[in-house]
PDB file of C-alpha atoms in Angstrom:
ATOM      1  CA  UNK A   1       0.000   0.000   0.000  1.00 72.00           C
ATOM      2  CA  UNK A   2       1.215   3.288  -0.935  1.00 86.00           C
ATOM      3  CA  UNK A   3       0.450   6.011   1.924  1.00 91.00           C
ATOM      4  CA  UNK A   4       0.238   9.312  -0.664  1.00 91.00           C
ATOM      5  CA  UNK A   5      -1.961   7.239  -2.679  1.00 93.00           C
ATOM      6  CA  UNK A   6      -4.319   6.041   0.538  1.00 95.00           C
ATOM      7  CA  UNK A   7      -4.025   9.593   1.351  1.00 96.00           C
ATOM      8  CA  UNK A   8      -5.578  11.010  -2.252  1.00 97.00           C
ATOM      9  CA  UNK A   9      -8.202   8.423  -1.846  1.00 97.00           C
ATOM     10  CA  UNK A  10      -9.214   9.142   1.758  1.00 98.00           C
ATOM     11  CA  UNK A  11      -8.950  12.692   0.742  1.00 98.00           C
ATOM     12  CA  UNK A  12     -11.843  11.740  -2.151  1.00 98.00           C
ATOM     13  CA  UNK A  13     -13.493  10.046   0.082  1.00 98.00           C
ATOM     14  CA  UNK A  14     -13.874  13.678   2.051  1.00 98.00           C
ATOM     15  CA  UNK A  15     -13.970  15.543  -1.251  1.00 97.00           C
ATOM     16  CA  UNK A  16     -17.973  13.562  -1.512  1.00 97.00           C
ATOM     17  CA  UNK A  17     -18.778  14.604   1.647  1.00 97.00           C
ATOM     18  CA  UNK A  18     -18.517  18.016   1.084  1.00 97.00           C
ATOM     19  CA  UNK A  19     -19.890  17.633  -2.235  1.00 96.00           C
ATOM     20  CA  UNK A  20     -23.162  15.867  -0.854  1.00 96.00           C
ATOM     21  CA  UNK A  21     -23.196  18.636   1.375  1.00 96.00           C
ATOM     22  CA  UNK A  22     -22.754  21.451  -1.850  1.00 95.00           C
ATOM     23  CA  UNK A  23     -26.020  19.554  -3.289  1.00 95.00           C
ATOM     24  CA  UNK A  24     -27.774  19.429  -0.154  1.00 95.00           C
ATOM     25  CA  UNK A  25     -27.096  23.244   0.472  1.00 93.00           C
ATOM     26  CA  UNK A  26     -26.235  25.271  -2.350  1.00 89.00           C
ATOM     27  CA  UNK A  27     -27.909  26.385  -5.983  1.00 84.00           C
ATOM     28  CA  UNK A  28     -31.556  25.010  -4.940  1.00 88.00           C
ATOM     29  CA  UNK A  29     -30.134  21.821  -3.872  1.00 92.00           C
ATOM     30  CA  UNK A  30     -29.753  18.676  -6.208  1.00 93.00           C
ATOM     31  CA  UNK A  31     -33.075  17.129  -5.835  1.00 94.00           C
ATOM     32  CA  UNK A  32     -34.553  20.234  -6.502  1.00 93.00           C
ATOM     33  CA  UNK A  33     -32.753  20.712  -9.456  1.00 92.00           C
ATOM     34  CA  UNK A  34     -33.452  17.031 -10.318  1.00 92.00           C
ATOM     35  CA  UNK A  35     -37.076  17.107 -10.264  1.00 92.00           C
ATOM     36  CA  UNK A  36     -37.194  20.408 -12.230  1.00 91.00           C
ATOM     37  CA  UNK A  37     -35.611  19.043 -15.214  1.00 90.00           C
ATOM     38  CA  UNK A  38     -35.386  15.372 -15.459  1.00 90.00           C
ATOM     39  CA  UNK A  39     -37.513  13.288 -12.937  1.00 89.00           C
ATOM     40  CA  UNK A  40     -40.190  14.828 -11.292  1.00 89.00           C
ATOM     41  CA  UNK A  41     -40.815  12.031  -8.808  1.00 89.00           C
ATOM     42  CA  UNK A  42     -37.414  11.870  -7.284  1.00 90.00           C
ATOM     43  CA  UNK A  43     -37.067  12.250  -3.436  1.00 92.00           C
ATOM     44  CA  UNK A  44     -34.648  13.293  -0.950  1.00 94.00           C
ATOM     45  CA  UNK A  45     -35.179  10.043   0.517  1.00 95.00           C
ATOM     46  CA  UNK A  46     -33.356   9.081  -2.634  1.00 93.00           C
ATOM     47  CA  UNK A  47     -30.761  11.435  -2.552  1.00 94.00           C
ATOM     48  CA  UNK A  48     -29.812  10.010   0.822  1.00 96.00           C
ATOM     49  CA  UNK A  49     -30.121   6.441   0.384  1.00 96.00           C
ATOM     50  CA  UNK A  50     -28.051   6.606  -3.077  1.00 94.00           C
ATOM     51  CA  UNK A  51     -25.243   8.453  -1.040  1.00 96.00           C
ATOM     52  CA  UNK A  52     -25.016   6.758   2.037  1.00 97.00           C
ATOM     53  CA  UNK A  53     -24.734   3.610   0.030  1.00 96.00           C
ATOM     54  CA  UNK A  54     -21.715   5.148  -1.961  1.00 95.00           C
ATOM     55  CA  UNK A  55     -20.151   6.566   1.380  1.00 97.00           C
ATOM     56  CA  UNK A  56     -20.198   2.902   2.119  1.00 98.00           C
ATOM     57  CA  UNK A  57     -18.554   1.442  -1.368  1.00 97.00           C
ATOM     58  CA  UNK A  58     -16.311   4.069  -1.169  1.00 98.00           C
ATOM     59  CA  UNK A  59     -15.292   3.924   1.925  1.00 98.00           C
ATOM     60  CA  UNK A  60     -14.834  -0.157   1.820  1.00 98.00           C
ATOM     61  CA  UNK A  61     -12.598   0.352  -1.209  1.00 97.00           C
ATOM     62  CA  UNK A  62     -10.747   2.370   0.720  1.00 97.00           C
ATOM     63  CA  UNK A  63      -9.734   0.228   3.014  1.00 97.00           C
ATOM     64  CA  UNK A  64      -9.513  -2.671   0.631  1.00 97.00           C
ATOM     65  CA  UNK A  65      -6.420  -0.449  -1.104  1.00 96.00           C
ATOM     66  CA  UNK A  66      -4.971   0.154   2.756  1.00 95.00           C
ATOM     67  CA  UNK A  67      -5.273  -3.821   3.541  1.00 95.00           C
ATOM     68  CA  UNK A  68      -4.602  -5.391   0.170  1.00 94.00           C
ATOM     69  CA  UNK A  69      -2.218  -2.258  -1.865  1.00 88.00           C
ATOM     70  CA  UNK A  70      -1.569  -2.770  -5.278  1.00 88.00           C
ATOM     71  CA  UNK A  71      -3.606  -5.307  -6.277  1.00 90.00           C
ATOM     72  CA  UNK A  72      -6.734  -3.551  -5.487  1.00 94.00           C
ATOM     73  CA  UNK A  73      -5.865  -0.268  -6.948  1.00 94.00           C
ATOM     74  CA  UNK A  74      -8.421   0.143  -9.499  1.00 95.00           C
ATOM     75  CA  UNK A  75     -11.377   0.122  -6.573  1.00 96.00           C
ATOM     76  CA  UNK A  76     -10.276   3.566  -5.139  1.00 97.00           C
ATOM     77  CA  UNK A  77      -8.808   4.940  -8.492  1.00 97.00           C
ATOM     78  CA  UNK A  78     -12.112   4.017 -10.106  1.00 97.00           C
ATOM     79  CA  UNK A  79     -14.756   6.264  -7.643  1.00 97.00           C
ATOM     80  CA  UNK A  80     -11.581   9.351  -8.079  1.00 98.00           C
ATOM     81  CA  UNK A  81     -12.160   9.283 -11.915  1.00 98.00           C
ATOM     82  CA  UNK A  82     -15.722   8.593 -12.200  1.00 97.00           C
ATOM     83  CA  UNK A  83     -16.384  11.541  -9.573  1.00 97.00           C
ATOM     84  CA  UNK A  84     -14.470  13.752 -11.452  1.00 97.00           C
ATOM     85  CA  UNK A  85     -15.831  12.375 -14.744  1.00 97.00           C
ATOM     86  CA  UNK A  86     -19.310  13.137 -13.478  1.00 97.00           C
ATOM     87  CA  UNK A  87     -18.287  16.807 -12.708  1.00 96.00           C
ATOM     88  CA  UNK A  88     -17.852  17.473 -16.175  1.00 96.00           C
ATOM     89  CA  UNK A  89     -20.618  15.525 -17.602  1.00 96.00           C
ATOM     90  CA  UNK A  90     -23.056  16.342 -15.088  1.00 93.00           C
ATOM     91  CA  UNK A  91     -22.275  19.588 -13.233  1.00 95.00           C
ATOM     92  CA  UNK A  92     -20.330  21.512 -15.715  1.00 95.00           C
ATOM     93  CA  UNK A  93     -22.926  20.020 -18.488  1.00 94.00           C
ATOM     94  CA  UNK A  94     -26.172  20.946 -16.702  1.00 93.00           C
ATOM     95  CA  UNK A  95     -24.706  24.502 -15.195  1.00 94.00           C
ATOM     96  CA  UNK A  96     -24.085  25.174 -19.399  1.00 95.00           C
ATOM     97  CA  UNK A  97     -27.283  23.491 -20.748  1.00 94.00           C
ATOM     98  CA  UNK A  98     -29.526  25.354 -18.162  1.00 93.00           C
ATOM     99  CA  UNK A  99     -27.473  28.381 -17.751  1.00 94.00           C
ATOM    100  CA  UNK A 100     -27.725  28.206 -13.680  1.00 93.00           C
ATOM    101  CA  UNK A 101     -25.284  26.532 -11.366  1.00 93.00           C
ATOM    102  CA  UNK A 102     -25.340  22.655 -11.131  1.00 92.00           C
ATOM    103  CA  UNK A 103     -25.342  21.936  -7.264  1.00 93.00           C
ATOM    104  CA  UNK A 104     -22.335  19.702  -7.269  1.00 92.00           C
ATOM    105  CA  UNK A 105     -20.116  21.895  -9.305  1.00 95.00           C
ATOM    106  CA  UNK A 106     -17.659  24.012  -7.626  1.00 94.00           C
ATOM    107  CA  UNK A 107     -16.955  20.780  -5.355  1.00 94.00           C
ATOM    108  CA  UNK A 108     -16.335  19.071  -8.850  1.00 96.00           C
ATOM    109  CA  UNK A 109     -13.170  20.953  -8.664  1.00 96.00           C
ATOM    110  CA  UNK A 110     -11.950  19.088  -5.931  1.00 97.00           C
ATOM    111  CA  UNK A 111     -12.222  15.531  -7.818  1.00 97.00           C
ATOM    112  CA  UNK A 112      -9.767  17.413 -10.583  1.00 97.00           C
ATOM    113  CA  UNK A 113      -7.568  18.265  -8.461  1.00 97.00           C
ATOM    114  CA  UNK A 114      -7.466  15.417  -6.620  1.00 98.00           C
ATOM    115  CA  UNK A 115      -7.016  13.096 -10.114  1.00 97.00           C
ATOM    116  CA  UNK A 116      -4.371  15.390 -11.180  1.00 97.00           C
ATOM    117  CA  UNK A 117      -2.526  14.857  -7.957  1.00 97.00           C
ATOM    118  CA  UNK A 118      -3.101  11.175  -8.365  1.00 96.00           C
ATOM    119  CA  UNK A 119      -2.126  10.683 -11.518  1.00 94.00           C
ATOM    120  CA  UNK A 120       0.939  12.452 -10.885  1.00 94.00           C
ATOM    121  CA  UNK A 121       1.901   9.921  -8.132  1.00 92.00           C
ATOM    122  CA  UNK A 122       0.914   6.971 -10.089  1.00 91.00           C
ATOM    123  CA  UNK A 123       2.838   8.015 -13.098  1.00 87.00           C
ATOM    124  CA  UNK A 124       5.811   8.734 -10.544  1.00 86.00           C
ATOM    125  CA  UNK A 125       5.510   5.639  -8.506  1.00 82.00           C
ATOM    126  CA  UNK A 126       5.200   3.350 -11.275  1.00 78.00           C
ATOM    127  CA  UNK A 127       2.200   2.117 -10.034  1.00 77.00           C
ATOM    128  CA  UNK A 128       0.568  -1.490 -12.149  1.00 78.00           C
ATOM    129  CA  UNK A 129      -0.479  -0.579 -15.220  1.00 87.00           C
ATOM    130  CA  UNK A 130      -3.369  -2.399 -15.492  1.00 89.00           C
ATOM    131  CA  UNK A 131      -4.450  -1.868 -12.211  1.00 90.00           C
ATOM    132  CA  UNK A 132      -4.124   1.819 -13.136  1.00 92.00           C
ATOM    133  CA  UNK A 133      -6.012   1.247 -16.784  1.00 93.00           C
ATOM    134  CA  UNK A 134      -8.746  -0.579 -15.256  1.00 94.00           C
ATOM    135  CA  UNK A 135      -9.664   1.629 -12.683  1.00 94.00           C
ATOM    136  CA  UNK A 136      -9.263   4.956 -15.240  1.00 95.00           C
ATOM    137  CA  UNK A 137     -11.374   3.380 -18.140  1.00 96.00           C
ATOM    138  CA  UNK A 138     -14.620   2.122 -15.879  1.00 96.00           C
ATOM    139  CA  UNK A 139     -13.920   5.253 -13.810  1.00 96.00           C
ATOM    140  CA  UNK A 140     -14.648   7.502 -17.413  1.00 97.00           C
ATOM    141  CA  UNK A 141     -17.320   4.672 -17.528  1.00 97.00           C
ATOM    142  CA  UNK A 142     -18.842   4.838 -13.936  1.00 96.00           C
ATOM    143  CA  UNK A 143     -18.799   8.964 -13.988  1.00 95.00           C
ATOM    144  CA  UNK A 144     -20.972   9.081 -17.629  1.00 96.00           C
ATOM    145  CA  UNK A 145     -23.522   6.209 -16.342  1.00 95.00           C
ATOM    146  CA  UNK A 146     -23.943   7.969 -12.716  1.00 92.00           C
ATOM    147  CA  UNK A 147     -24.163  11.234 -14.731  1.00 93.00           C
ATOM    148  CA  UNK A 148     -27.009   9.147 -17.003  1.00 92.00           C
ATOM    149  CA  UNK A 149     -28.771   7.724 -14.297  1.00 89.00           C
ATOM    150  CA  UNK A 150     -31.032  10.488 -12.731  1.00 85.00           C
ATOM    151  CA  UNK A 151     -30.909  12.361 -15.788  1.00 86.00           C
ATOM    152  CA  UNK A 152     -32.197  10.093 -18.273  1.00 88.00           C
ATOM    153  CA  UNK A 153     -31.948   6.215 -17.132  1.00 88.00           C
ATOM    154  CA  UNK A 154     -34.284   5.932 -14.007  1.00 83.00           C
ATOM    155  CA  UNK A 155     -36.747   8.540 -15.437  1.00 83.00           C
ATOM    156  CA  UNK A 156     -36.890   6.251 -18.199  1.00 83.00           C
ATOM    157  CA  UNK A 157     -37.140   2.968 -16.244  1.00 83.00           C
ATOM    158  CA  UNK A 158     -39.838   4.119 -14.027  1.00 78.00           C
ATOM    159  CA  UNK A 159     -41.715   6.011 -17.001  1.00 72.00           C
ATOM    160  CA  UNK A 160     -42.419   2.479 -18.893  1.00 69.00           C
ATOM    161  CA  UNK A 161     -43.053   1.009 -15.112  1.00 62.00           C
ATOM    162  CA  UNK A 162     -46.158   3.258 -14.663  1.00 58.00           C
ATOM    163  CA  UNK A 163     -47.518   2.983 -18.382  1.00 55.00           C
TER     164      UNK A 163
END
């Protein structure tokens, strides 16, 4: 296990926290913003459930990177990138598209940073490659299908449920 690296994630890890708190808070909020434009039946209930659960996974990956190391590093490196993936095709997206701010987006700016300063140390460190390529390409993966999901996936789903 490499300690700057467990640091970066744990530091992601705290990066969603404050973000959750940025969509709770900020802009409207996130369900608000949600329901306005994309599914009008989604709940705070929702919002909470859907994050507490990722607190968990993320969490739990986490510490599977501080008890396993290298062999694991795609769990932790995957939730980095697909945050910061979903920043950009979420946040940034819907704060252009709608021309009002995304709740979510100026914490975004943390998960760049934060994959920057990862990268860096994995390119440096000369961490596995496809430990590193795995977690990178269904991070880019993870970020556009949690940036689908309330926007176009569940509407969808529960649209042909109720018809």
């Amino acid at each position: 296990m490499n300690m700057t690296l467990s640091f970066l994630f744990w530091a992601v890890f705290a990066s969603y926290v404050v973000h959750i708190v940025d969509e709770t808070l900020i802009g409207g909020g996130f369900v608000a913003k949600v329901r306005e434009h994309w599914w009008p039946t989604y709940t705070a209930r929702m919002f909470f459930f859907f994050n507490a659960g990722f607190l968990a996974i993320v969490a739990g990956c986490n510490l599977a990177y501080d008890l396993v190391g290298q062999s694991v590093l795609f769990l932790p490196l995957f939730f980095a990138v697909a945050f910061a993936t979903h920043g950009v095709t979420f946040h940034l997206w819907a704060t252009l598209r709608y021309r009002e701010y995304s709740p979510g987006l100026v914490t975004s700016t943390l998960y760049w940073l934060l994959v920057y300063l990862i990268g860096r140390h994995i390119h440096e460190a000369d961490e596995p490659t496809s430990q590193v390529w795995t977690g990178v390409i269904s991070g880019i993966i993870g970020g556009v299908v949690l940036s689908l999901s309330p926007t176009v996936i569940f509407p969808r789903l529960l649209n042909k449920r109720d018809t």
